GROMACS .gro file of C-alpha atoms in nm:
model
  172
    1UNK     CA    1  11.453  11.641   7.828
    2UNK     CA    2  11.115  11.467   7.844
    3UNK     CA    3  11.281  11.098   7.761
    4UNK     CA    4  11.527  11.200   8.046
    5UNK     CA    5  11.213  11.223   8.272
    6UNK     CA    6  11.030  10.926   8.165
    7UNK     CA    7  11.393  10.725   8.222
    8UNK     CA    8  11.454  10.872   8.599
    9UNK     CA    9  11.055  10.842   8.670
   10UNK     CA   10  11.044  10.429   8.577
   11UNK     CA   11  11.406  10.437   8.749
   12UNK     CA   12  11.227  10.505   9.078
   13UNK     CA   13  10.960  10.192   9.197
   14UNK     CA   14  10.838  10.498   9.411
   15UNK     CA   15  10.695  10.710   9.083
   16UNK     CA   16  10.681  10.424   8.768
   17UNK     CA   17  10.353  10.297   8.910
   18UNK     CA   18  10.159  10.563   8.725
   19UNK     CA   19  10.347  10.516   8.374
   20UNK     CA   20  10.257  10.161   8.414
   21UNK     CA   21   9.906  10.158   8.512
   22UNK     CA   22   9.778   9.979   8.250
   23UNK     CA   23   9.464  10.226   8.201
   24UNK     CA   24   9.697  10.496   8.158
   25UNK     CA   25   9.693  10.645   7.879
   26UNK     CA   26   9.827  11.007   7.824
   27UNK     CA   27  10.107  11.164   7.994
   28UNK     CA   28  10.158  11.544   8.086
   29UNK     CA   29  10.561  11.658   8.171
   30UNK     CA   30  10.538  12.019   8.227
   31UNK     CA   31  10.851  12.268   8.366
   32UNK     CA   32  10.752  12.411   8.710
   33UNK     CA   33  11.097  12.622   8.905
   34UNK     CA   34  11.338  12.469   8.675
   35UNK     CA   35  11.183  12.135   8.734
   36UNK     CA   36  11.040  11.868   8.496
   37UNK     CA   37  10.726  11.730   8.628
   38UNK     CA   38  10.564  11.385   8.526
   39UNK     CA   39  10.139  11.285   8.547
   40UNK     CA   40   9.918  11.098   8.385
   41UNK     CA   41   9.554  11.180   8.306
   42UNK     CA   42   9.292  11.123   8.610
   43UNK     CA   43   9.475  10.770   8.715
   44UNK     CA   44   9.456  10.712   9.110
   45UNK     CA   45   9.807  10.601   9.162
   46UNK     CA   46   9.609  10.364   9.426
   47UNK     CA   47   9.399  10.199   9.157
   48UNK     CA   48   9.395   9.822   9.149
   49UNK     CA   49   9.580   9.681   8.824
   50UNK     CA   50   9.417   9.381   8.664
   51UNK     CA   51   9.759   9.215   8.678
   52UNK     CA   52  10.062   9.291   8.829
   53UNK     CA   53  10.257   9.541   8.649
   54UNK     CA   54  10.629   9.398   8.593
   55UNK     CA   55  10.923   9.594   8.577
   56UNK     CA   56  11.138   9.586   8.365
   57UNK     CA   57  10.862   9.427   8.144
   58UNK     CA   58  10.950   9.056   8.066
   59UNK     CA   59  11.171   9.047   7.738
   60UNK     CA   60  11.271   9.391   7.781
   61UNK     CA   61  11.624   9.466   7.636
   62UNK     CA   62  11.817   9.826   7.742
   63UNK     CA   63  11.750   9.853   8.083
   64UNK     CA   64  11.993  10.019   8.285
   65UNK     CA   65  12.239   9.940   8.490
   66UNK     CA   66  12.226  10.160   8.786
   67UNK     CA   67  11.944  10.296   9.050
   68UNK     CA   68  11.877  10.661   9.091
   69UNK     CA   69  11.896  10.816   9.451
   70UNK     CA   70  11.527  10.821   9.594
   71UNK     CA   71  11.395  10.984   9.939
   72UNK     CA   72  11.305  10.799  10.147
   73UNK     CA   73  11.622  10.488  10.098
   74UNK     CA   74  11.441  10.214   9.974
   75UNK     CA   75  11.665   9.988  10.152
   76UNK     CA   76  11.693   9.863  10.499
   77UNK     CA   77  12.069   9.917  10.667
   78UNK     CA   78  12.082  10.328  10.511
   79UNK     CA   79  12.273  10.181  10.218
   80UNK     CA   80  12.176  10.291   9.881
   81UNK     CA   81  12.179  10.025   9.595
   82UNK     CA   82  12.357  10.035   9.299
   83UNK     CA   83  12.162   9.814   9.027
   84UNK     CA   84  11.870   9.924   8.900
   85UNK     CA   85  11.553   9.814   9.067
   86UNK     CA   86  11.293   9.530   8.966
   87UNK     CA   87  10.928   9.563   9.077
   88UNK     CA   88  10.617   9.364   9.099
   89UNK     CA   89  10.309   9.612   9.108
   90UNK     CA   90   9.963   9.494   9.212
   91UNK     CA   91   9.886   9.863   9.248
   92UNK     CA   92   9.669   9.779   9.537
   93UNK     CA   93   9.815   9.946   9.842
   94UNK     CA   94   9.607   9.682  10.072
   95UNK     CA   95   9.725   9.399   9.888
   96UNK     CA   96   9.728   9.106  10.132
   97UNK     CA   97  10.070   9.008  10.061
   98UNK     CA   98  10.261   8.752  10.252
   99UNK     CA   99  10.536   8.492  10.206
  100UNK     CA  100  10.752   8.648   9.914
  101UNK     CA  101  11.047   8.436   9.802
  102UNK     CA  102  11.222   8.581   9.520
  103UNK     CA  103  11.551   8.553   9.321
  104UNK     CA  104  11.786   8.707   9.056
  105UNK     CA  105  12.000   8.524   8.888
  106UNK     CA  106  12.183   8.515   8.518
  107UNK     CA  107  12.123   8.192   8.397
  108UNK     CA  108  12.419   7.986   8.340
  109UNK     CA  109  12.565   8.117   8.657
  110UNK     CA  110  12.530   7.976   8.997
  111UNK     CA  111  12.640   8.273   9.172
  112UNK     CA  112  12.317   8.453   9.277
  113UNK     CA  113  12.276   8.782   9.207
  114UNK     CA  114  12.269   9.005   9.584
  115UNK     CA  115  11.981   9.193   9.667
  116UNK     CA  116  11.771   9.381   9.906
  117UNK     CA  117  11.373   9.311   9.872
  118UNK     CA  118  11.103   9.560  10.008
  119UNK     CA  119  10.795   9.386   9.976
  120UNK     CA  120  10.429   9.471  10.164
  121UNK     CA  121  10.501   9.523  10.541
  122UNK     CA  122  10.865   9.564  10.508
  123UNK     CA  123  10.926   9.890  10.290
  124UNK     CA  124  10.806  10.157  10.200
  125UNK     CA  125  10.623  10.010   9.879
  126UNK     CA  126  10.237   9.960   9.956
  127UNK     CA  127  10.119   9.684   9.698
  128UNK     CA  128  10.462   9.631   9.561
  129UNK     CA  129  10.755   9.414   9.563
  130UNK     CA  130  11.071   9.571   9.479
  131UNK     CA  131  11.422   9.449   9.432
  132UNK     CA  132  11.747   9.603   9.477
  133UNK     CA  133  12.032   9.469   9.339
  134UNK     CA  134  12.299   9.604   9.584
  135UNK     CA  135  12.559   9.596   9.264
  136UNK     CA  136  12.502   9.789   8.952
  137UNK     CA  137  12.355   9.511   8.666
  138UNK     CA  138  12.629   9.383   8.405
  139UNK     CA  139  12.614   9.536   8.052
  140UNK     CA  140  12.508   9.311   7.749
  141UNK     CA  141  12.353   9.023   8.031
  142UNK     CA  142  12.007   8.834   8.018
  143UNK     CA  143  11.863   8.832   8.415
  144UNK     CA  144  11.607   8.599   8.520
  145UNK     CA  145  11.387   8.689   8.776
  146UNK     CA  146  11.211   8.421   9.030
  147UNK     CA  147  10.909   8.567   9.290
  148UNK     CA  148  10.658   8.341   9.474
  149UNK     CA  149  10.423   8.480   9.707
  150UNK     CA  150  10.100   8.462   9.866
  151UNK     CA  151   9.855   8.679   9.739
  152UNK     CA  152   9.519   8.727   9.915
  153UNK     CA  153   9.539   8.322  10.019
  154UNK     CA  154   9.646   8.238   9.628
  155UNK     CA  155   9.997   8.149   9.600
  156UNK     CA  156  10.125   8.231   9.298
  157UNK     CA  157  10.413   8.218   9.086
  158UNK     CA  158  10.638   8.491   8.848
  159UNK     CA  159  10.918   8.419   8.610
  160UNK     CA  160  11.077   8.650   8.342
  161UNK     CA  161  11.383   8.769   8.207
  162UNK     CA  162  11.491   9.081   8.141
  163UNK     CA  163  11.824   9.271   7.957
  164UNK     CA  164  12.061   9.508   7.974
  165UNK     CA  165  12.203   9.493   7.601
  166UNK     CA  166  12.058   9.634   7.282
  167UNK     CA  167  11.871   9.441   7.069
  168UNK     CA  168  11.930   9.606   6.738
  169UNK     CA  169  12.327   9.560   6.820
  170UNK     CA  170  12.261   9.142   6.766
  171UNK     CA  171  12.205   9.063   7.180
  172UNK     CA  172  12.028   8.763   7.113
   0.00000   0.00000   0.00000
């Protein structure tokens, strides 16, 4: 179904950047051999955003649990990880960025939540930081996310929490 493919496409740090260019504005799924198939309207995929792109979005309840399978492995050992990914998009595949630090974490936990990170120069994602939780994420469980970096000689500094419970069903 088209929701299906809009769910597996922002599943995949290698394919969401389009849905969540923020001058992107229509969206064409066509059926092509028995395959779905995703674009958006005239958006370079390499297009600068005016902010990073955050995913999933700060505040943003339902998210799933697990990662899809993507070609190439996103991760570094041949491993494939299990929770579903967390990306920071500058959609700038030049991006001079250096120095990432990042964490996951539930808050009221100490125990740090294990991850793989593919940032500029290190994965395959040009312009884009990408976690991988190596577990699949707990049901009905806030997540805080932690990144510093170095951006073009600007350090800066992202914090935001995310969840994987409904809101309608009283997660607050």
């Amino acid at each position: 179904s088209p929701a299906e493919l809009v769910e597996r496409v922002l599943a995949s740090p290698f394919r969401r950047r389009k849905l969540l260019h923020p001058r992107s504005r229509e969206i064409a799924i066509s059926r092509e051999e028995g395959r779905l198939l995703l674009d958006t309207t005239e958006i370079p995929s390499w297009r600068r955003f005016p902010a990073p792109a955050l995913y999933p979005a700060p505040g943003q309840y339902d998210v799933p649990l697990g990662a899809t399978r993507e070609s190439p492995n996103p991760t570094f050992d041949g491993e494939t990880a299990s929770g579903h990914p967390i990306s920071i998009d500058y959609g700038d595949p030049n991006a001079k960025i250096r120095g990432v630090v990042a964490k996951l974490r539930i808050p009221g936990s100490e125990r740090p939540v294990p991850f793989w990170i593919s940032s500029p120069g290190t994965g395959h994602h040009r312009g884009t930081i990408v976690l991988h939780p190596r577990d699949e994420l707990e049901p009905w469980t806030c997540y805080e996310v932690s990144v510093d970096l170095v951006k073009g000689g600007e350090e800066v500094h992202l914090e935001w929490r995310f969840y994987t419970g409904r809101r309608s069903l009283g997660f607050d």
